[in-house]
PDB file of C-alpha atoms in Angstrom:
ATOM      1  CA  MET B   1       1.059   6.848  -2.330  1.00  0.00           C
ATOM      2  CA  LEU B   2       2.278   4.223  -4.760  1.00  0.00           C
ATOM      3  CA  GLY B   3       0.098   5.679  -7.509  1.00  0.00           C
ATOM      4  CA  ALA B   4       1.433   9.178  -6.853  1.00  0.00           C
ATOM      5  CA  LEU B   5       4.995   7.816  -6.836  1.00  0.00           C
ATOM      6  CA  LEU B   6       4.500   6.120 -10.206  1.00  0.00           C
ATOM      7  CA  LEU B   7       3.038   9.346 -11.594  1.00  0.00           C
ATOM      8  CA  ALA B   8       6.079  11.356 -10.452  1.00  0.00           C
ATOM      9  CA  VAL B   9       8.435   8.718 -11.835  1.00  0.00           C
ATOM     10  CA  GLY B  10       6.485   8.739 -15.099  1.00  0.00           C
ATOM     11  CA  VAL B  11       6.969  12.498 -15.460  1.00  0.00           C
ATOM     12  CA  ARG B  12      10.684  12.185 -14.713  1.00  0.00           C
ATOM     13  CA  THR B  13      11.064   9.226 -17.065  1.00  0.00           C
ATOM     14  CA  ALA B  14       9.211  11.003 -19.894  1.00  0.00           C
ATOM     15  CA  LYS B  15      11.463  14.034 -19.547  1.00  0.00           C
ATOM     16  CA  SER B  16      14.590  11.868 -19.642  1.00  0.00           C
ATOM     17  CA  ALA B  17      13.422   9.927 -22.680  1.00  0.00           C
ATOM     18  CA  PHE B  18      12.443  13.057 -24.635  1.00  0.00           C
ATOM     19  CA  LEU B  19      15.677  14.833 -23.724  1.00  0.00           C
ATOM     20  CA  TYR B  20      17.727  11.806 -24.764  1.00  0.00           C
ATOM     21  CA  PHE B  21      16.181  11.717 -28.228  1.00  0.00           C
ATOM     22  CA  ASN B  22      15.767  15.489 -28.581  1.00  0.00           C
ATOM     23  CA  PRO B  23      18.484  17.466 -26.724  1.00  0.00           C
ATOM     24  CA  ALA B  24      16.969  20.747 -27.965  1.00  0.00           C
ATOM     25  CA  ILE B  25      13.810  20.188 -25.934  1.00  0.00           C
ATOM     26  CA  ALA B  26      12.254  23.237 -24.246  1.00  0.00           C
ATOM     27  CA  ILE B  27      13.849  24.446 -21.009  1.00  0.00           C
ATOM     28  CA  GLU B  28      10.458  24.368 -19.232  1.00  0.00           C
ATOM     29  CA  PHE B  29      10.208  20.641 -19.877  1.00  0.00           C
ATOM     30  CA  ARG B  30      13.560  20.093 -18.172  1.00  0.00           C
ATOM     31  CA  GLN B  31      12.327  22.034 -15.141  1.00  0.00           C
ATOM     32  CA  LEU B  32       9.262  19.766 -14.983  1.00  0.00           C
ATOM     33  CA  GLY B  33      11.497  16.688 -14.762  1.00  0.00           C
ATOM     34  CA  LEU B  34      13.658  18.156 -11.999  1.00  0.00           C
ATOM     35  CA  SER B  35      10.551  19.218 -10.078  1.00  0.00           C
ATOM     36  CA  ALA B  36       9.245  15.639 -10.212  1.00  0.00           C
ATOM     37  CA  CYS B  37      12.461  14.503  -8.495  1.00  0.00           C
ATOM     38  CA  LEU B  38      11.421  16.537  -5.442  1.00  0.00           C
ATOM     39  CA  LEU B  39       8.425  14.206  -5.085  1.00  0.00           C
ATOM     40  CA  ILE B  40       9.997  10.802  -5.772  1.00  0.00           C
ATOM     41  CA  GLY B  41      11.982  10.640  -2.520  1.00  0.00           C
ATOM     42  CA  PRO B  42       9.139  11.713  -0.189  1.00  0.00           C
ATOM     43  CA  LEU B  43       6.609   9.464  -1.962  1.00  0.00           C
ATOM     44  CA  THR B  44       8.940   6.458  -1.685  1.00  0.00           C
ATOM     45  CA  TYR B  45       9.205   7.123   2.050  1.00  0.00           C
ATOM     46  CA  LEU B  46       5.464   7.706   2.498  1.00  0.00           C
ATOM     47  CA  TYR B  47       4.542   4.558   0.565  1.00  0.00           C
ATOM     48  CA  ALA B  48       6.837   2.458   2.776  1.00  0.00           C
ATOM     49  CA  ARG B  49       5.500   4.173   5.895  1.00  0.00           C
ATOM     50  CA  ALA B  50       1.868   3.519   4.934  1.00  0.00           C
ATOM     51  CA  PHE B  51       2.644  -0.104   4.057  1.00  0.00           C
ATOM     52  CA  ILE B  52       4.395  -0.721   7.379  1.00  0.00           C
ATOM     53  CA  ALA B  53       1.597   1.027   9.290  1.00  0.00           C
ATOM     54  CA  GLY B  54      -0.847  -1.406   7.708  1.00  0.00           C
ATOM     55  CA  LEU B  55       1.244  -4.368   8.835  1.00  0.00           C
ATOM     56  CA  ALA B  56       1.266  -3.004  12.375  1.00  0.00           C
ATOM     57  CA  GLN B  57      -2.502  -2.317  12.338  1.00  0.00           C
ATOM     58  CA  ARG B  58      -2.107   1.365  13.091  1.00  0.00           C
ATOM     59  CA  PRO B  59      -3.109   4.462  11.116  1.00  0.00           C
ATOM     60  CA  ALA B  60      -0.477   6.009   8.874  1.00  0.00           C
ATOM     61  CA  GLY B  61      -1.275   9.438  10.323  1.00  0.00           C
ATOM     62  CA  GLN B  62      -1.310  12.842   8.668  1.00  0.00           C
ATOM     63  CA  ALA B  63       2.452  13.455   8.595  1.00  0.00           C
ATOM     64  CA  TRP B  64       2.360  13.015   4.803  1.00  0.00           C
ATOM     65  CA  ARG B  65       0.959  16.544   4.559  1.00  0.00           C
ATOM     66  CA  TRP B  66       4.196  17.990   5.925  1.00  0.00           C
ATOM     67  CA  HIS B  67       6.456  15.903   3.694  1.00  0.00           C
ATOM     68  CA  LEU B  68       4.557  16.650   0.506  1.00  0.00           C
ATOM     69  CA  GLY B  69       3.992  20.234   1.641  1.00  0.00           C
ATOM     70  CA  LEU B  70       7.759  20.764   1.781  1.00  0.00           C
ATOM     71  CA  SER B  71       8.176  19.283  -1.697  1.00  0.00           C
ATOM     72  CA  PHE B  72       5.444  21.449  -3.185  1.00  0.00           C
ATOM     73  CA  LEU B  73       6.916  24.509  -1.436  1.00  0.00           C
ATOM     74  CA  LEU B  74      10.243  23.871  -3.155  1.00  0.00           C
ATOM     75  CA  ILE B  75       8.461  23.286  -6.463  1.00  0.00           C
ATOM     76  CA  GLY B  76       6.630  26.596  -5.962  1.00  0.00           C
ATOM     77  CA  ILE B  77       9.936  28.383  -5.407  1.00  0.00           C
ATOM     78  CA  GLY B  78      11.124  26.853  -8.674  1.00  0.00           C
ATOM     79  CA  VAL B  79       8.059  28.224 -10.453  1.00  0.00           C
ATOM     80  CA  ALA B  80       8.846  31.685  -9.068  1.00  0.00           C
ATOM     81  CA  PHE B  81      12.430  31.377 -10.298  1.00  0.00           C
ATOM     82  CA  PRO B  82      12.103  29.427 -13.569  1.00  0.00           C
ATOM     83  CA  TYR B  83      14.824  27.439 -15.283  1.00  0.00           C
ATOM     84  CA  SER B  84      14.728  29.694 -18.351  1.00  0.00           C
ATOM     85  CA  ALA B  85      15.730  32.772 -16.328  1.00  0.00           C
ATOM     86  CA  TYR B  86      18.023  31.118 -13.750  1.00  0.00           C
ATOM     87  CA  ARG B  87      19.652  28.316 -15.679  1.00  0.00           C
ATOM     88  CA  ALA B  88      22.959  28.413 -13.787  1.00  0.00           C
ATOM     89  CA  VAL B  89      21.169  28.246 -10.424  1.00  0.00           C
ATOM     90  CA  TRP B  90      19.054  25.305 -11.574  1.00  0.00           C
ATOM     91  CA  ASN B  91      22.118  23.432 -12.831  1.00  0.00           C
ATOM     92  CA  GLN B  92      23.655  23.750  -9.374  1.00  0.00           C
ATOM     93  CA  SER B  93      20.427  23.024  -7.530  1.00  0.00           C
ATOM     94  CA  SER B  94      20.039  19.681  -9.340  1.00  0.00           C
ATOM     95  CA  HIS B  95      22.706  18.296  -6.988  1.00  0.00           C
ATOM     96  CA  ALA B  96      20.748  19.565  -3.983  1.00  0.00           C
ATOM     97  CA  ILE B  97      17.588  17.920  -5.374  1.00  0.00           C
ATOM     98  CA  HIS B  98      19.417  14.591  -5.569  1.00  0.00           C
ATOM     99  CA  VAL B  99      20.637  15.018  -1.984  1.00  0.00           C
ATOM    100  CA  PHE B 100      17.042  15.750  -0.922  1.00  0.00           C
ATOM    101  CA  TRP B 101      15.989  12.529  -2.646  1.00  0.00           C
ATOM    102  CA  LEU B 102      18.839  10.607  -0.996  1.00  0.00           C
ATOM    103  CA  CYS B 103      17.847  11.804   2.499  1.00  0.00           C
ATOM    104  CA  TYR B 104      14.371  10.349   2.044  1.00  0.00           C
ATOM    105  CA  LEU B 105      15.817   7.078   0.767  1.00  0.00           C
ATOM    106  CA  LEU B 106      17.966   6.834   3.886  1.00  0.00           C
ATOM    107  CA  ALA B 107      14.884   7.481   6.034  1.00  0.00           C
ATOM    108  CA  THR B 108      13.046   4.769   4.097  1.00  0.00           C
ATOM    109  CA  ALA B 109      15.918   2.337   4.582  1.00  0.00           C
ATOM    110  CA  ARG B 110      15.763   2.976   8.326  1.00  0.00           C
ATOM    111  CA  LEU B 111      12.006   2.265   8.353  1.00  0.00           C
ATOM    112  CA  LEU B 112      12.467  -0.965   6.417  1.00  0.00           C
ATOM    113  CA  TRP B 113      15.253  -2.139   8.694  1.00  0.00           C
ATOM    114  CA  GLN B 114      13.225  -1.447  11.836  1.00  0.00           C
ATOM    115  CA  SER B 115      10.226  -3.382  10.461  1.00  0.00           C
ATOM    116  CA  ARG B 116      12.186  -6.227   8.853  1.00  0.00           C
ATOM    117  CA  ARG B 117      10.499  -8.896  10.992  1.00  0.00           C
ATOM    118  CA  ALA B 118       7.120  -8.034   9.453  1.00  0.00           C
ATOM    119  CA  TRP B 119       8.312  -8.959   5.955  1.00  0.00           C
ATOM    120  CA  TRP B 120       8.306 -12.675   6.639  1.00  0.00           C
ATOM    121  CA  ASN B 121       5.563 -15.257   6.842  1.00  0.00           C
ATOM    122  CA  GLU B 122       5.643 -18.286   9.057  1.00  0.00           C
ATOM    123  CA  GLY B 123       8.611 -20.486   8.139  1.00  0.00           C
ATOM    124  CA  GLN B 124      10.839 -17.474   7.411  1.00  0.00           C
ATOM    125  CA  ARG B 125       9.536 -17.066   3.874  1.00  0.00           C
ATOM    126  CA  MET B 126       9.250 -13.535   2.588  1.00  0.00           C
ATOM    127  CA  ALA B 127       5.640 -12.392   2.274  1.00  0.00           C
ATOM    128  CA  THR B 128       4.598 -11.882  -1.338  1.00  0.00           C
ATOM    129  CA  SER B 129       3.263  -8.401  -0.568  1.00  0.00           C
ATOM    130  CA  SER B 130       6.706  -7.392   0.720  1.00  0.00           C
ATOM    131  CA  VAL B 131       8.309  -8.135  -2.644  1.00  0.00           C
ATOM    132  CA  LEU B 132       6.633  -5.111  -4.220  1.00  0.00           C
ATOM    133  CA  LEU B 133       7.557  -2.828  -1.301  1.00  0.00           C
ATOM    134  CA  LEU B 134      11.237  -3.768  -1.401  1.00  0.00           C
ATOM    135  CA  SER B 135      11.334  -3.594  -5.195  1.00  0.00           C
ATOM    136  CA  VAL B 136       9.852  -0.101  -5.230  1.00  0.00           C
ATOM    137  CA  PHE B 137      12.493   1.004  -2.731  1.00  0.00           C
ATOM    138  CA  ALA B 138      15.275  -0.680  -4.710  1.00  0.00           C
ATOM    139  CA  GLY B 139      13.981   0.861  -7.939  1.00  0.00           C
ATOM    140  CA  SER B 140      13.996   4.345  -6.412  1.00  0.00           C
ATOM    141  CA  CYS B 141      17.582   3.784  -5.236  1.00  0.00           C
ATOM    142  CA  LEU B 142      18.642   2.535  -8.666  1.00  0.00           C
ATOM    143  CA  MET B 143      17.000   5.489 -10.353  1.00  0.00           C
ATOM    144  CA  LEU B 144      18.804   7.994  -8.128  1.00  0.00           C
ATOM    145  CA  ALA B 145      22.127   6.197  -8.600  1.00  0.00           C
ATOM    146  CA  ALA B 146      21.614   6.201 -12.368  1.00  0.00           C
ATOM    147  CA  TYR B 147      20.951   9.924 -12.494  1.00  0.00           C
ATOM    148  CA  ALA B 148      23.818  10.711 -10.121  1.00  0.00           C
ATOM    149  CA  SER B 149      26.212   8.737 -12.329  1.00  0.00           C
ATOM    150  CA  THR B 150      24.992  10.294 -15.598  1.00  0.00           C
ATOM    151  CA  PRO B 151      28.467  11.699 -16.464  1.00  0.00           C
ATOM    152  CA  PHE B 152      29.785   8.130 -16.585  1.00  0.00           C
ATOM    153  CA  THR B 153      26.792   6.405 -18.214  1.00  0.00           C
ATOM    154  CA  SER B 154      23.934   7.260 -20.554  1.00  0.00           C
ATOM    155  CA  TYR B 155      21.276   9.748 -19.488  1.00  0.00           C
ATOM    156  CA  ILE B 156      18.465   7.347 -20.332  1.00  0.00           C
ATOM    157  CA  VAL B 157      19.723   4.725 -17.847  1.00  0.00           C
ATOM    158  CA  GLY B 158      17.907   6.510 -15.036  1.00  0.00           C
ATOM    159  CA  ALA B 159      14.675   6.439 -17.005  1.00  0.00           C
ATOM    160  CA  LEU B 160      14.928   2.686 -17.492  1.00  0.00           C
ATOM    161  CA  SER B 161      16.135   1.568 -14.045  1.00  0.00           C
ATOM    162  CA  PHE B 162      12.935   2.075 -12.026  1.00  0.00           C
ATOM    163  CA  THR B 163      10.731   0.666 -14.783  1.00  0.00           C
ATOM    164  CA  PHE B 164      12.873  -2.461 -15.032  1.00  0.00           C
ATOM    165  CA  SER B 165      12.874  -3.083 -11.285  1.00  0.00           C
ATOM    166  CA  LEU B 166       9.088  -2.580 -11.064  1.00  0.00           C
ATOM    167  CA  TYR B 167       8.459  -5.011 -13.911  1.00  0.00           C
ATOM    168  CA  VAL B 168      10.636  -7.582 -12.181  1.00  0.00           C
ATOM    169  CA  ALA B 169       8.643  -7.089  -8.957  1.00  0.00           C
ATOM    170  CA  VAL B 170       5.325  -7.571 -10.740  1.00  0.00           C
ATOM    171  CA  MET B 171       6.591 -10.692 -12.504  1.00  0.00           C
ATOM    172  CA  VAL B 172       7.840 -12.180  -9.228  1.00  0.00           C
ATOM    173  CA  PHE B 173       4.528 -11.343  -7.562  1.00  0.00           C
ATOM    174  CA  LEU B 174       2.486 -13.024 -10.305  1.00  0.00           C
ATOM    175  CA  LEU B 175       4.748 -16.057 -10.564  1.00  0.00           C
ATOM    176  CA  ARG B 176       4.678 -16.660  -6.814  1.00  0.00           C
ATOM    177  CA  LYS B 177       0.879 -16.443  -6.788  1.00  0.00           C
ATOM    178  CA  GLU B 178       0.740 -19.000  -9.600  1.00  0.00           C
ATOM    179  CA  ILE B 179       3.146 -21.344  -7.832  1.00  0.00           C
ATOM    180  CA  LEU B 180       1.326 -21.096  -4.512  1.00  0.00           C
ATOM    181  CA  ALA B 181      -2.136 -21.582  -6.027  1.00  0.00           C
ATOM    182  CA  PRO B 182      -3.424 -25.170  -5.809  1.00  0.00           C
ATOM    183  CA  ALA B 183      -3.875 -26.931  -9.139  1.00  0.00           C
ATOM    184  CA  ASP B 184      -7.002 -28.748  -7.976  1.00  0.00           C
ATOM    185  CA  PRO B 185      -9.188 -27.224  -5.233  1.00  0.00           C
ATOM    186  CA  GLN B 186     -10.590 -30.663  -4.435  1.00  0.00           C
ATOM    187  CA  GLN B 187      -7.118 -31.941  -3.522  1.00  0.00           C
ATOM    188  CA  LYS B 188      -6.035 -28.846  -1.621  1.00  0.00           C
ATOM    189  CA  TYR B 189      -6.307 -30.344   1.866  1.00  0.00           C
ATOM    190  CA  ARG B 190      -6.163 -34.053   1.039  1.00  0.00           C
ATOM    191  CA  ASN B 191      -2.951 -34.569   3.025  1.00  0.00           C
ATOM    192  CA  SER B 192      -3.572 -32.005   5.742  1.00  0.00           C
ATOM    193  CA  ARG B 193      -6.913 -32.829   7.351  1.00  0.00           C
ATOM    194  CA  LEU B 194      -7.409 -31.303  10.778  1.00  0.00           C
ATOM    195  CA  THR B 195      -8.982 -33.172  13.657  1.00  0.00           C
ATOM    196  CA  HIS B 196     -12.225 -31.869  15.121  1.00  0.00           C
ATOM    197  CA  GLU B 197     -10.344 -30.557  18.166  1.00  0.00           C
ATOM    198  CA  ASP B 198      -7.759 -28.780  16.003  1.00  0.00           C
ATOM    199  CA  THR B 199     -10.523 -27.192  13.932  1.00  0.00           C
ATOM    200  CA  LEU B 200     -12.226 -25.860  17.056  1.00  0.00           C
ATOM    201  CA  ALA B 201      -8.901 -24.503  18.287  1.00  0.00           C
ATOM    202  CA  VAL B 202      -8.283 -22.671  15.001  1.00  0.00           C
ATOM    203  CA  LEU B 203     -11.815 -21.256  15.053  1.00  0.00           C
ATOM    204  CA  ALA B 204     -11.319 -20.032  18.626  1.00  0.00           C
ATOM    205  CA  ALA B 205      -8.009 -18.396  17.714  1.00  0.00           C
ATOM    206  CA  LEU B 206      -9.586 -16.689  14.699  1.00  0.00           C
ATOM    207  CA  GLU B 207     -12.521 -15.511  16.785  1.00  0.00           C
ATOM    208  CA  GLN B 208     -10.116 -14.017  19.319  1.00  0.00           C
ATOM    209  CA  GLN B 209      -8.282 -12.136  16.591  1.00  0.00           C
ATOM    210  CA  MET B 210     -11.404 -10.912  14.836  1.00  0.00           C
ATOM    211  CA  SER B 211     -13.795 -10.202  17.701  1.00  0.00           C
ATOM    212  CA  GLY B 212     -11.258  -9.572  20.452  1.00  0.00           C
ATOM    213  CA  GLN B 213      -8.396  -7.836  18.645  1.00  0.00           C
ATOM    214  CA  LYS B 214     -10.514  -6.587  15.720  1.00  0.00           C
ATOM    215  CA  SER B 215      -7.840  -7.470  13.193  1.00  0.00           C
ATOM    216  CA  TYR B 216     -10.324  -6.835  10.392  1.00  0.00           C
ATOM    217  CA  LEU B 217      -9.948  -3.084  10.962  1.00  0.00           C
ATOM    218  CA  ASN B 218      -6.559  -3.319   9.270  1.00  0.00           C
ATOM    219  CA  PRO B 219      -7.336  -2.487   5.609  1.00  0.00           C
ATOM    220  CA  ASN B 220      -4.217  -4.374   4.487  1.00  0.00           C
ATOM    221  CA  LEU B 221      -4.940  -7.547   6.440  1.00  0.00           C
ATOM    222  CA  THR B 222      -3.792 -10.670   4.601  1.00  0.00           C
ATOM    223  CA  LEU B 223      -4.350 -14.354   5.173  1.00  0.00           C
ATOM    224  CA  ALA B 224      -0.699 -14.729   6.156  1.00  0.00           C
ATOM    225  CA  GLN B 225      -0.923 -11.971   8.769  1.00  0.00           C
ATOM    226  CA  LEU B 226      -4.130 -13.305  10.297  1.00  0.00           C
ATOM    227  CA  ALA B 227      -2.737 -16.841  10.458  1.00  0.00           C
ATOM    228  CA  LYS B 228       0.460 -15.618  12.092  1.00  0.00           C
ATOM    229  CA  ARG B 229      -1.399 -13.640  14.741  1.00  0.00           C
ATOM    230  CA  ALA B 230      -3.695 -16.580  15.432  1.00  0.00           C
ATOM    231  CA  GLY B 231      -0.723 -18.910  15.855  1.00  0.00           C
ATOM    232  CA  CYS B 232      -1.777 -21.084  12.901  1.00  0.00           C
ATOM    233  CA  THR B 233      -0.505 -21.807   9.423  1.00  0.00           C
ATOM    234  CA  GLN B 234      -2.099 -20.326   6.313  1.00  0.00           C
ATOM    235  CA  ALA B 235      -3.146 -23.811   5.210  1.00  0.00           C
ATOM    236  CA  GLN B 236      -4.935 -24.448   8.503  1.00  0.00           C
ATOM    237  CA  VAL B 237      -6.826 -21.161   8.365  1.00  0.00           C
ATOM    238  CA  SER B 238      -7.799 -21.677   4.724  1.00  0.00           C
ATOM    239  CA  GLN B 239      -8.940 -25.223   5.441  1.00  0.00           C
ATOM    240  CA  VAL B 240     -11.099 -24.203   8.389  1.00  0.00           C
ATOM    241  CA  LEU B 241     -12.657 -21.261   6.537  1.00  0.00           C
ATOM    242  CA  ASN B 242     -13.421 -23.322   3.439  1.00  0.00           C
ATOM    243  CA  ASP B 243     -14.377 -26.655   5.001  1.00  0.00           C
ATOM    244  CA  LYS B 244     -15.998 -25.584   8.263  1.00  0.00           C
ATOM    245  CA  LEU B 245     -17.485 -22.175   7.430  1.00  0.00           C
ATOM    246  CA  GLY B 246     -17.751 -22.471   3.652  1.00  0.00           C
ATOM    247  CA  LYS B 247     -16.250 -19.013   3.167  1.00  0.00           C
ATOM    248  CA  SER B 248     -13.242 -17.502   1.499  1.00  0.00           C
ATOM    249  CA  PHE B 249     -10.825 -15.384   3.517  1.00  0.00           C
ATOM    250  CA  THR B 250     -12.132 -12.208   1.873  1.00  0.00           C
ATOM    251  CA  THR B 251     -15.764 -13.046   2.641  1.00  0.00           C
ATOM    252  CA  TYR B 252     -14.900 -13.969   6.222  1.00  0.00           C
ATOM    253  CA  VAL B 253     -13.125 -10.664   6.885  1.00  0.00           C
ATOM    254  CA  ASN B 254     -15.698  -8.543   5.064  1.00  0.00           C
ATOM    255  CA  GLU B 255     -18.548  -9.944   7.137  1.00  0.00           C
ATOM    256  CA  TYR B 256     -16.848  -8.628  10.276  1.00  0.00           C
ATOM    257  CA  ARG B 257     -16.219  -5.291   8.597  1.00  0.00           C
ATOM    258  CA  ILE B 258     -19.866  -4.957   7.563  1.00  0.00           C
ATOM    259  CA  ALA B 259     -21.023  -5.870  11.070  1.00  0.00           C
ATOM    260  CA  GLU B 260     -18.759  -3.110  12.386  1.00  0.00           C
ATOM    261  CA  ALA B 261     -20.097  -0.729   9.739  1.00  0.00           C
ATOM    262  CA  LYS B 262     -23.689  -1.409  10.791  1.00  0.00           C
ATOM    263  CA  GLN B 263     -22.786  -0.549  14.361  1.00  0.00           C
ATOM    264  CA  VAL B 264     -21.050   2.671  13.313  1.00  0.00           C
ATOM    265  CA  LEU B 265     -23.902   3.690  11.000  1.00  0.00           C
ATOM    266  CA  SER B 266     -26.359   3.275  13.883  1.00  0.00           C
ATOM    267  CA  ASP B 267     -24.242   4.886  16.608  1.00  0.00           C
ATOM    268  CA  GLU B 268     -22.627   7.720  14.610  1.00  0.00           C
ATOM    269  CA  PRO B 269     -25.291   9.287  12.367  1.00  0.00           C
ATOM    270  CA  GLN B 270     -23.097  12.379  11.840  1.00  0.00           C
ATOM    271  CA  TRP B 271     -20.309  10.422  10.155  1.00  0.00           C
ATOM    272  CA  ASN B 272     -20.160  10.494   6.364  1.00  0.00           C
ATOM    273  CA  MET B 273     -19.760   7.278   4.387  1.00  0.00           C
ATOM    274  CA  ASP B 274     -16.065   7.848   3.661  1.00  0.00           C
ATOM    275  CA  SER B 275     -15.335   8.047   7.394  1.00  0.00           C
ATOM    276  CA  VAL B 276     -17.385   4.923   8.077  1.00  0.00           C
ATOM    277  CA  ALA B 277     -15.545   3.002   5.341  1.00  0.00           C
ATOM    278  CA  GLU B 278     -12.140   4.026   6.678  1.00  0.00           C
ATOM    279  CA  ARG B 279     -13.132   3.259  10.274  1.00  0.00           C
ATOM    280  CA  CYS B 280     -14.250  -0.259   9.363  1.00  0.00           C
ATOM    281  CA  GLY B 281     -11.140  -1.319   7.447  1.00  0.00           C
ATOM    282  CA  PHE B 282     -12.039  -0.625   3.825  1.00  0.00           C
ATOM    283  CA  ASN B 283      -9.441   0.805   1.461  1.00  0.00           C
ATOM    284  CA  SER B 284     -11.982   2.753  -0.572  1.00  0.00           C
ATOM    285  CA  SER B 285     -15.562   3.947  -0.432  1.00  0.00           C
ATOM    286  CA  SER B 286     -16.447   2.102  -3.619  1.00  0.00           C
ATOM    287  CA  THR B 287     -15.347  -1.211  -2.110  1.00  0.00           C
ATOM    288  CA  PHE B 288     -17.323  -0.400   1.041  1.00  0.00           C
ATOM    289  CA  TYR B 289     -20.525   0.312  -0.920  1.00  0.00           C
ATOM    290  CA  SER B 290     -20.310  -2.809  -3.091  1.00  0.00           C
ATOM    291  CA  THR B 291     -19.385  -5.093  -0.178  1.00  0.00           C
ATOM    292  CA  PHE B 292     -22.086  -3.688   2.098  1.00  0.00           C
ATOM    293  CA  LYS B 293     -24.781  -4.236  -0.537  1.00  0.00           C
ATOM    294  CA  LYS B 294     -23.520  -7.756  -1.236  1.00  0.00           C
ATOM    295  CA  VAL B 295     -23.422  -8.782   2.429  1.00  0.00           C
ATOM    296  CA  ALA B 296     -26.337  -6.784   3.868  1.00  0.00           C
ATOM    297  CA  GLY B 297     -28.577  -6.774   0.787  1.00  0.00           C
ATOM    298  CA  GLN B 298     -29.006  -2.992   0.903  1.00  0.00           C
ATOM    299  CA  THR B 299     -26.973   0.177   0.646  1.00  0.00           C
ATOM    300  CA  PRO B 300     -25.340   1.791   3.707  1.00  0.00           C
ATOM    301  CA  ALA B 301     -27.622   4.819   3.322  1.00  0.00           C
ATOM    302  CA  SER B 302     -30.791   2.723   3.368  1.00  0.00           C
ATOM    303  CA  PHE B 303     -29.547   0.783   6.376  1.00  0.00           C
ATOM    304  CA  ARG B 304     -28.848   4.027   8.238  1.00  0.00           C
ATOM    305  CA  ALA B 305     -32.306   5.349   7.375  1.00  0.00           C
ATOM    306  CA  GLN B 306     -33.975   2.166   8.661  1.00  0.00           C
ATOM    307  CA  SER B 307     -31.843   2.236  11.787  1.00  0.00           C
ATOM    308  CA  SER B 308     -32.811   5.857  12.469  1.00  0.00           C
ATOM    309  CA  GLN B 309     -36.491   5.090  11.996  1.00  0.00           C
ATOM    310  CA  ALA B 310     -36.269   2.125  14.374  1.00  0.00           C
ATOM    311  CA  ALA B 311     -34.504   4.248  16.986  1.00  0.00           C
ATOM    312  CA  ARG B 312     -37.182   6.939  16.777  1.00  0.00           C
ATOM    313  CA  ALA B 313     -39.952   4.359  17.042  1.00  0.00           C
ATOM    314  CA  ILE B 314     -38.389   2.891  20.187  1.00  0.00           C
ATOM    315  CA  SER B 315     -37.915   6.325  21.788  1.00  0.00           C
ATOM    316  CA  ALA B 316     -41.499   7.262  20.980  1.00  0.00           C
TER     317      ALA B 316
END
């Protein structure tokens, strides 16, 4: 959803930039920019909805088809009644397009407000992943405000607003990662050693979350989220995983996902690999394939074939 949103914004931004430097640009190009505006609002909403669904460990659902279907229906109507032949109508409809965009921003704001507690890590510090979400929303709002206020400003302001806000978000994200990263891995836990009893307690809490609650099925699971659900700090979870198990967070989670995938591959032979990957918490099929081969030492297809052969041998 974020990729599609950036693509729509890119089309709208390109149109604005070209029109600013060449006012005599073709009418069809102007229609392309206005059509892209019909997608920016819904995609902002759908990106926020998918992000929040990941935090809550629930599927985002298929409602996106209806939202994007409505946008593409309106775009199709525009193709049937092009700008070149109905210029006066298009000039008036641009206000309606901005209102359409605004309605989705209001719906997004409502979603963000309802899920505001999920933005914060332990200690009331905003989660780094939430910075990008809020910046994308703010950038979409700024972009709409810039275009709505074009008579009082420069037309190119709208083209620059979203880009600026997104760059700021990326910079903040990278800087916070650099600040939070330990300078020396050997000294990471020097002042925060856990007792043997505390280590066992953290391991038990993690096991409950992973085996009992199956938190690994959330494709957007982060170290901060897992620690919060386990009632531990991020430092404690990292220390236990590294010192006790000798694994990184990613390796730890992926091992559970691959174990789940093996079970699904054996029990559901009719499922294709994309469905198995999604069911087991992977964001993409390519990640599923590479992780499965790294952890299991073979491809998912070869594992399924061996599993089927073993099942037939037992039944025979």
